CSV table of C-alpha atoms and ligand atoms in Angstrom, one decimal:
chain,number,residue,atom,x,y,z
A,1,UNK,CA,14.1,9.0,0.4
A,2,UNK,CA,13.5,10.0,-3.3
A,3,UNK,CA,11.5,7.6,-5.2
A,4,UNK,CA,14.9,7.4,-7.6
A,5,UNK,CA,16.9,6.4,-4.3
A,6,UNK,CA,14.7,3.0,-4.4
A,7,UNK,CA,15.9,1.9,-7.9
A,8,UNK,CA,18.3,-0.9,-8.0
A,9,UNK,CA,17.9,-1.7,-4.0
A,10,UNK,CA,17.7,-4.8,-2.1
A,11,UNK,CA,14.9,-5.2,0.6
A,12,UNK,CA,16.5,-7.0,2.9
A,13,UNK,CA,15.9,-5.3,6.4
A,14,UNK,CA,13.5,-2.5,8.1
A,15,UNK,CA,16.9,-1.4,9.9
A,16,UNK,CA,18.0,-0.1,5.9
A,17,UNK,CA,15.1,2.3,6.0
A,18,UNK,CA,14.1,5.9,8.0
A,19,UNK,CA,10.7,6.7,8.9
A,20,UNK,CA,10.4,9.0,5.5
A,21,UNK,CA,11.4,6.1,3.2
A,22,UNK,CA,8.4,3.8,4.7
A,23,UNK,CA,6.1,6.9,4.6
A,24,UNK,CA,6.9,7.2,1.5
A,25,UNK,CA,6.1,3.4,0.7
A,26,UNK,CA,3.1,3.6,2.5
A,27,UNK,CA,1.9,6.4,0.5
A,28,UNK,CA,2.8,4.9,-2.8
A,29,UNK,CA,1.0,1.7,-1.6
A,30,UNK,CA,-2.0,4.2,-0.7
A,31,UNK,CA,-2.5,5.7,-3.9
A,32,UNK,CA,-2.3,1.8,-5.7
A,33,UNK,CA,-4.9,0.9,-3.7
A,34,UNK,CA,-7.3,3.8,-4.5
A,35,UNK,CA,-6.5,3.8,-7.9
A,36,UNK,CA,-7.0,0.1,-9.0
A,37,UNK,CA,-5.4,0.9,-12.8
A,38,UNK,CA,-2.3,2.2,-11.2
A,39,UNK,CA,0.7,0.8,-12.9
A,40,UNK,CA,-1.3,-1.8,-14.8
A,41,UNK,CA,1.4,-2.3,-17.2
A,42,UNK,CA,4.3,-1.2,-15.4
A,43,UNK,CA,6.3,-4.8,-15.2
A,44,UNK,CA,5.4,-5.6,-18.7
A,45,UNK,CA,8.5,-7.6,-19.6
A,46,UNK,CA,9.9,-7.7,-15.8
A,47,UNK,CA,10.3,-11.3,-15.0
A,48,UNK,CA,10.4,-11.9,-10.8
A,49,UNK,CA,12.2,-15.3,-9.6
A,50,UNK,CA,10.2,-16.2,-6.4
A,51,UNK,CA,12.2,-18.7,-4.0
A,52,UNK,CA,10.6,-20.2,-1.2
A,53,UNK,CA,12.8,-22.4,0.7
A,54,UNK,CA,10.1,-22.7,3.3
A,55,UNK,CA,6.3,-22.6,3.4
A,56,UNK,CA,4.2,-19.8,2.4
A,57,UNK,CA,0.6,-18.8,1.3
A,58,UNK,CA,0.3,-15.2,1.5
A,59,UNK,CA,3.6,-13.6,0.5
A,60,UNK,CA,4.0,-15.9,-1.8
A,61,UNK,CA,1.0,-15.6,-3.6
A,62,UNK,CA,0.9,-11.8,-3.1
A,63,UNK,CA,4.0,-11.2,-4.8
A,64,UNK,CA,3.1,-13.3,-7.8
A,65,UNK,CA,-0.3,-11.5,-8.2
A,66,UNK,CA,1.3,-8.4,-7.7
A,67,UNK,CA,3.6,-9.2,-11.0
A,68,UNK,CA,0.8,-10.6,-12.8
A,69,UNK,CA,-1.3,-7.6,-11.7
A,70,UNK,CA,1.0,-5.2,-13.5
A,71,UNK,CA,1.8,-7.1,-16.5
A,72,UNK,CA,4.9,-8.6,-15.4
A,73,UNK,CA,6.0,-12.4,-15.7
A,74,UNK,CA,6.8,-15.1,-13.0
A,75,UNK,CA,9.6,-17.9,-13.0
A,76,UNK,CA,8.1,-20.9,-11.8
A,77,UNK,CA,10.3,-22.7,-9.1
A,78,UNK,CA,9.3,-25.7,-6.4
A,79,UNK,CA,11.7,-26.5,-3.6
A,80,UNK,CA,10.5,-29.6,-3.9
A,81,UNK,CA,11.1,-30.6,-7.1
A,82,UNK,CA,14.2,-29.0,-7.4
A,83,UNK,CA,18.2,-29.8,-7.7
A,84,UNK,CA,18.3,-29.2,-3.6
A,85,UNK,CA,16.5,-32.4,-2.8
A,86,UNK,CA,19.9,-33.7,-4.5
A,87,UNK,CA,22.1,-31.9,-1.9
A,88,UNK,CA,22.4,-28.9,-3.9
A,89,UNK,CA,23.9,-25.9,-1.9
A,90,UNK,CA,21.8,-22.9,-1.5
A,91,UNK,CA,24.9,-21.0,-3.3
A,92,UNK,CA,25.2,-23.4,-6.4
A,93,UNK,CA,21.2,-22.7,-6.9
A,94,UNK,CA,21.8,-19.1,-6.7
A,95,UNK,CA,24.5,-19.4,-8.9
A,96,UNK,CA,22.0,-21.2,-11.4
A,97,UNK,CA,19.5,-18.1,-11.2
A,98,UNK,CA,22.0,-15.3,-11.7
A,99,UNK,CA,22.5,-16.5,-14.9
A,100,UNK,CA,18.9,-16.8,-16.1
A,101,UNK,CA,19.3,-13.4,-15.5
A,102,UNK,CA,15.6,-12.3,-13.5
A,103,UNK,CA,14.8,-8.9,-12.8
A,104,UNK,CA,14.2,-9.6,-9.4
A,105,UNK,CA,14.3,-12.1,-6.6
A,106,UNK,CA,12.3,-12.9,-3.8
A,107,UNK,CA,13.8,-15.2,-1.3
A,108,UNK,CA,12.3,-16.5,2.1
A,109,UNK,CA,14.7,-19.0,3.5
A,110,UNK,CA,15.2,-20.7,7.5
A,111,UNK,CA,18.4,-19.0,7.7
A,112,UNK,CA,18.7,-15.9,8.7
A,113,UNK,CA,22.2,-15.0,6.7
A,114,UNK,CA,20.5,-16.9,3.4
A,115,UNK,CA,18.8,-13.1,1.8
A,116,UNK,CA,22.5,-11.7,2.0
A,117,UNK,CA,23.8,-14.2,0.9
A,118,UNK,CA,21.3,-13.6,-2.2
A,119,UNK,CA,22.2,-10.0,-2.3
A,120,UNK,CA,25.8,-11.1,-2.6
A,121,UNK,CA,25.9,-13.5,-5.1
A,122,UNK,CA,22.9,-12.1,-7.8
A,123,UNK,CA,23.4,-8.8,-9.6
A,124,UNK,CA,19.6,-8.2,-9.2
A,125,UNK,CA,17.4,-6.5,-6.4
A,126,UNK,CA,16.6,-9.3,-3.4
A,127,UNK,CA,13.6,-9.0,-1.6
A,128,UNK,CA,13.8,-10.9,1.6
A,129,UNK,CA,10.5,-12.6,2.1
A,130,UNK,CA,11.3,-13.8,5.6
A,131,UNK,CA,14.8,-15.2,7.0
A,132,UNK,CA,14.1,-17.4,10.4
A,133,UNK,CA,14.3,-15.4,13.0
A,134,UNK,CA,15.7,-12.6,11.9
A,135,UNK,CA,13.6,-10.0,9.7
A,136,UNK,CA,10.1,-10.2,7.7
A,137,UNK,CA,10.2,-6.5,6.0
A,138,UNK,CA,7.5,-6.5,3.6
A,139,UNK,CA,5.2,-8.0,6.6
A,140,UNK,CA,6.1,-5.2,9.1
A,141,UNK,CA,5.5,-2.2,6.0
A,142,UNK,CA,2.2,-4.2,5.1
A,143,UNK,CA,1.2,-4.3,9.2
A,144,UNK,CA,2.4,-0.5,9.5
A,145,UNK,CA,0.3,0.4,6.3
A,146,UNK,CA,-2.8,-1.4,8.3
A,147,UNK,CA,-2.2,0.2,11.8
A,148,UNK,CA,-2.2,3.6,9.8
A,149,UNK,CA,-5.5,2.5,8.1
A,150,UNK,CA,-6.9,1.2,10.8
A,151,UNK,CA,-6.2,4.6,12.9
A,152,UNK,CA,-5.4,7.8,10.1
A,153,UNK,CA,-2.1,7.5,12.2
A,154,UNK,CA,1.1,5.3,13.2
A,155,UNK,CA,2.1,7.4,15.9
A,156,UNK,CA,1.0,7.1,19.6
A,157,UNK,CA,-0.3,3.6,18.7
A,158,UNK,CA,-1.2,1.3,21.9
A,159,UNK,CA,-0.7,-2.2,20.7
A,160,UNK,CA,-0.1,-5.4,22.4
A,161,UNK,CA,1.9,-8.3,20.7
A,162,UNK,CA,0.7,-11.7,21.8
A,163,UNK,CA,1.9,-15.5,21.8
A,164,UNK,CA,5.0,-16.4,20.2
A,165,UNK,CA,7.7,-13.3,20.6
A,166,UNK,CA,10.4,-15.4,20.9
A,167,UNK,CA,10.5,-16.8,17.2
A,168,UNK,CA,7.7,-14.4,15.6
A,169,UNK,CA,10.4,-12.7,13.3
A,170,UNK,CA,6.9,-10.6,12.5
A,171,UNK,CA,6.8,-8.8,16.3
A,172,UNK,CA,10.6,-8.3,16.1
A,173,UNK,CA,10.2,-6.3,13.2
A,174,UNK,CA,6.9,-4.3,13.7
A,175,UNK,CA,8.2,-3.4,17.5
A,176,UNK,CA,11.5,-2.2,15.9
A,177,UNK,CA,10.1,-0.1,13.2
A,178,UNK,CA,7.6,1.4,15.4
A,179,UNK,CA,10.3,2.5,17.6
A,180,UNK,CA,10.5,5.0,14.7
A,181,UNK,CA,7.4,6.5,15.2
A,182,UNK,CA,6.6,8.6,17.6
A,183,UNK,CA,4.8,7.9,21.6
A,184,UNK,CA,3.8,4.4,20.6
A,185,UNK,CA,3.2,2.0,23.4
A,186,UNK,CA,4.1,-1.6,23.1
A,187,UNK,CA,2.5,-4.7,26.0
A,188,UNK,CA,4.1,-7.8,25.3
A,189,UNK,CA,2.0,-10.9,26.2
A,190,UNK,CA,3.9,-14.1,25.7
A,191,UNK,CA,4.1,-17.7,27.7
A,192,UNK,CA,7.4,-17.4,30.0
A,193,UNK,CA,9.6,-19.5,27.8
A,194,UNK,CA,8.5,-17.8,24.2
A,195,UNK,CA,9.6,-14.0,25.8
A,196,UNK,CA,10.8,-11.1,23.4
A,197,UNK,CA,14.6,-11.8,22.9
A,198,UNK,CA,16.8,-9.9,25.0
A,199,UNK,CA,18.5,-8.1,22.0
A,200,UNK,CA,15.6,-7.1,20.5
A,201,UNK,CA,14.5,-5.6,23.9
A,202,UNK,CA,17.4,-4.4,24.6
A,203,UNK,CA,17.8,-2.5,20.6
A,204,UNK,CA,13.7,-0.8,22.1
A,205,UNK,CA,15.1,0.4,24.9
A,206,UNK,CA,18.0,2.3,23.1
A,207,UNK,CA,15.7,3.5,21.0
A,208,UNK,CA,13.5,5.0,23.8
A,209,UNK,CA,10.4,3.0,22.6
A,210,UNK,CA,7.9,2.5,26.0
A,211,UNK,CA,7.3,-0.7,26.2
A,212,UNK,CA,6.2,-3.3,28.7
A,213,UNK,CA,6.6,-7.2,29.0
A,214,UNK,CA,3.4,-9.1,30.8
A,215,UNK,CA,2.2,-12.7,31.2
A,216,UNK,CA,-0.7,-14.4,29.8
A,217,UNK,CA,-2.7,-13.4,33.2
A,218,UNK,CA,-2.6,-9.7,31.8
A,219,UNK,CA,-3.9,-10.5,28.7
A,220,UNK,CA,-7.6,-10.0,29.6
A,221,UNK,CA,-7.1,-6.6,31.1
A,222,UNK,CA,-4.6,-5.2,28.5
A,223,UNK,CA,-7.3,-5.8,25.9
A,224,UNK,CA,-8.8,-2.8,27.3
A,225,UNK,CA,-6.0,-0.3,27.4
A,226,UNK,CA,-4.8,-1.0,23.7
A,227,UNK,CA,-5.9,0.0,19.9
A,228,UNK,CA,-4.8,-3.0,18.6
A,229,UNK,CA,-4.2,-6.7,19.1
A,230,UNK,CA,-1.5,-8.5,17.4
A,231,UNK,CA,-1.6,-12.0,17.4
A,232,UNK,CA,0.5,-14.3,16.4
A,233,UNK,CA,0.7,-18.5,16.4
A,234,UNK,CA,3.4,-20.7,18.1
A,235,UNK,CA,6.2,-21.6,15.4
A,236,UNK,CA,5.7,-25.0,15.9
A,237,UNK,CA,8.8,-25.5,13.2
A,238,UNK,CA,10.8,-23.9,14.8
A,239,UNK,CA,10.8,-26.7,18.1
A,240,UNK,CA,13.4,-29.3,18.5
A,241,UNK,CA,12.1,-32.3,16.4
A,242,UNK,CA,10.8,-35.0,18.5
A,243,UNK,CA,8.5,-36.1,21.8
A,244,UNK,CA,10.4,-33.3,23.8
A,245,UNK,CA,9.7,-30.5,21.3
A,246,UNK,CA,6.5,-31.6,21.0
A,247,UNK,CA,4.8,-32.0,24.6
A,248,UNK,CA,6.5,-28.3,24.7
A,249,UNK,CA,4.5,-27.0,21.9
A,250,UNK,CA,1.5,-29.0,23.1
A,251,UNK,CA,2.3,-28.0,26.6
A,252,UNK,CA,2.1,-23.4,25.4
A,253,UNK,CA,-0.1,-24.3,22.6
A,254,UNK,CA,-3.3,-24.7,25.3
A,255,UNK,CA,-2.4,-21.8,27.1
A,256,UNK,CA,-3.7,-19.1,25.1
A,257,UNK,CA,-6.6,-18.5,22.6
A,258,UNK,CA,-8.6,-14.8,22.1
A,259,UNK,CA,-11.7,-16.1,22.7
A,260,UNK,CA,-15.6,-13.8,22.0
A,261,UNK,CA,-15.9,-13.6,25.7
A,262,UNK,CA,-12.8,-12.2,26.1
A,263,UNK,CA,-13.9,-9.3,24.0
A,264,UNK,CA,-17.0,-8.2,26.2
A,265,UNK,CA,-15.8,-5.1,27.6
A,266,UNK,CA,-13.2,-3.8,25.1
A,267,UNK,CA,-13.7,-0.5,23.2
A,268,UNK,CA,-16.3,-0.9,19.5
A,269,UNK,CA,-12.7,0.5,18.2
A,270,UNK,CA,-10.4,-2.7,18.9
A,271,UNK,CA,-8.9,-4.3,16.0
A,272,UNK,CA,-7.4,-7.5,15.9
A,273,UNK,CA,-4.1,-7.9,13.8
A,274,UNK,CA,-2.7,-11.3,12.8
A,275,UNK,CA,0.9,-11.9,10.1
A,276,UNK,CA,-1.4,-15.5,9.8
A,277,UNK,CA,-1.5,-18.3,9.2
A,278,UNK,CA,-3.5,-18.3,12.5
A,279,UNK,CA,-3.9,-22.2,14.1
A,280,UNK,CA,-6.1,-21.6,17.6
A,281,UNK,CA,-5.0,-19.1,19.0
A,282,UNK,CA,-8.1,-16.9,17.7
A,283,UNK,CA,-11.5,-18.3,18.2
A,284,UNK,CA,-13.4,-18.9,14.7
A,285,UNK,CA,-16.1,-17.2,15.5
A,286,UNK,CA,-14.0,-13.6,15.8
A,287,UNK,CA,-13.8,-14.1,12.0
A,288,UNK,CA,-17.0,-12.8,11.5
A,289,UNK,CA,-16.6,-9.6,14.2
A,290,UNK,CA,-15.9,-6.0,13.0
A,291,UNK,CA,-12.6,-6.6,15.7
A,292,UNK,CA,-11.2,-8.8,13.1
A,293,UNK,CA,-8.6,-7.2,11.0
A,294,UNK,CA,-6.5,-9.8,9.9
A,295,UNK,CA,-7.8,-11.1,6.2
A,296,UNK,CA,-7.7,-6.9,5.1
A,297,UNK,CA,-4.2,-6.6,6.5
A,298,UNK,CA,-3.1,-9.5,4.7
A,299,UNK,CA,-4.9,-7.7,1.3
A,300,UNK,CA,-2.9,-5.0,2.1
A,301,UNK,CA,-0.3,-6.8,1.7
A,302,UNK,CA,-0.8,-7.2,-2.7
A,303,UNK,CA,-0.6,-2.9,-2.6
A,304,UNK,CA,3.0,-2.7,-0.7
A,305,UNK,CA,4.6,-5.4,-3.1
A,306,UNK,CA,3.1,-3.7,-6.0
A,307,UNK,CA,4.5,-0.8,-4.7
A,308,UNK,CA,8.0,-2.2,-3.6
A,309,UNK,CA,8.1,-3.6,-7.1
A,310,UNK,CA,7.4,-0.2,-8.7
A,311,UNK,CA,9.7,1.2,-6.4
A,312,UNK,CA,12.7,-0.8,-7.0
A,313,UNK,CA,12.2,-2.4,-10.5
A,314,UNK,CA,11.2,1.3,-12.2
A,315,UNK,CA,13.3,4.2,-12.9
A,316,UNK,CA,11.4,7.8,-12.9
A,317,UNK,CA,10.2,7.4,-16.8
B,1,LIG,N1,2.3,-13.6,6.9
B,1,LIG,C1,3.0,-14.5,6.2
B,1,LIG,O1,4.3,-14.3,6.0
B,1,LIG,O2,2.3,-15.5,5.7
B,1,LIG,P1,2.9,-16.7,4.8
B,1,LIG,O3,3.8,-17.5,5.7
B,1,LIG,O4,1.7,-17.5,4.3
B,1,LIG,O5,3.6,-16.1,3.6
């Protein structure tokens, strides 16, 4: 894709783009985060409207420093404080923002229909910042721009995606969009009951991505065969509500943890990935190995929003 077929476009799932359009992101995010300066004032007068329907630290904050970064301007807006706690639909709010007129908005929400919705209702670009289960796109470029940092290369990765596959819209996404790449090799690791979803397996398999599905016994010898370990923590909000729901999660939630020793015999090379936040499922202590990966990835993820927001908020002038 042509930087001017970005202009004007909703983010809304990796399934939108081809393997040149996220090279192409990956490359713009490259150069903004070798050149510092880049696009300093580039959203001067742009004005983003971030809404976070549910929790968030990092893509929250990333995409507000990535505006502020640039010169652009932030509308401030708390779920908590707002018209929803009166029973305001999701619509009606929407409603509200299209005609404050933003430039842009970015939207994570627990449904997974609620970014189209968005990108239905507003006349501006939607970025979806996460949608349930379903999709996570800036995550997966910002995890694809790391594996290629981490290795010069996406393709022919070996990676293995550990702990919660079942609702960890991050793994469905970066297993997809490496199923774009070329002789990548995917182990999933997951407890029995938190397993890769059958659709997304079977959408791999069409694709002709090689890919494996092991139990938490494996974990320890996989460590060996891979380039990278990703992570991930059980979705804890994302169990039924009450004492069955919890003595589940507590139940999975002491079955795995990458511990030091674990790491013994791996290669110097290893990296360990993580979307984070992470709970215990890394031990502290990994923090402060060269294995850990996980606090760069997430500052990579500051140069693929700039970039996104360059991308879709600036014409060629
Ligand atoms: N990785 C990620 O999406 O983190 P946040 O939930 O903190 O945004």
């Amino acid at each position: 894709m042509e930087r001017d077929n970005f202009f004007g476009k909703d983010i809304i799932s990796l399934n939108d783009f081809s393997r040149q359009d996220i090279d192409y992101i990956l490359d713009v995010a490259q150069k903004i985060k070798d050149n510092p300066g880049e696009f300093k004032f580039s959203m001067k007068n742009k004005i983003m409207a971030p809404l976070f329907f549910e929790n968030s630290t990092r893509t929250s904050t990333s995409f507000q420093m990535a505006m502020l970064h640039m010169g652009g301007n932030v509308m401030d807006f708390d779920v908590e404080t707002s018209s929803l706690k009166k029973g305001e639909t999701l619509r009606d709010t929407l409603m509200m923002i299209k005609g404050y007129q933003p430039d842009v908005v970015v939207l994570r929400h627990s449904l997974g229909g609620a970014v189209q919705l968005a990108s239905d209702v507003l006349d501006c670009p939607v970025i979806n910042a996460g949608d349930g289960q379903n999709q996570h796109p800036t995550q997966t470029m910002l995890d694809l721009f790391t594996i290629n940092e981490i290795r010069g290369d996406i393709d022919g990765v070996k990676i293995a995606m550990v702990g919660d596959l079942k609702y960890g819209r991050t793994t469905h996404s970066l297993a997809l969009a490496l199923s774009k790449y070329n002789n990548c090799k995917i182990y999933f690791i997951s407890p029995e009951s938190l397993m890769m979803p059958k659709d997304v397996l079977k959408e791999l398999q069409e694709k002709g991505i090689d890919f494996y599905e092991n139990s938490l016994s494996d974990f320890q010898d996989i460590l060996k065969l891979v380039d990278i370990v990703y992570m991930t923590r059980i979705q804890r909000e994302r169990f039924s509500v009450g004492i069955e729901g919890e003595q589940e999660y507590q139940k999975i939630k002491n079955d795995y943890c990458l511990t030091r020793k674990m790491l013994k015999n791996v290669s110097p090379n290893l990296k360990i990935m993580h979307p984070l936040p992470k709970v215990f499922e890394i031990e502290s202590e990994i923090d402060y190995t060269p294995y850990a990966y996980y606090f760069k990835q997430a500052e990579n993820g500051l140069y693929i929003r700039k970039a996104l927001l360059n991308l879709i908020l600036k014409n060629n002038e």
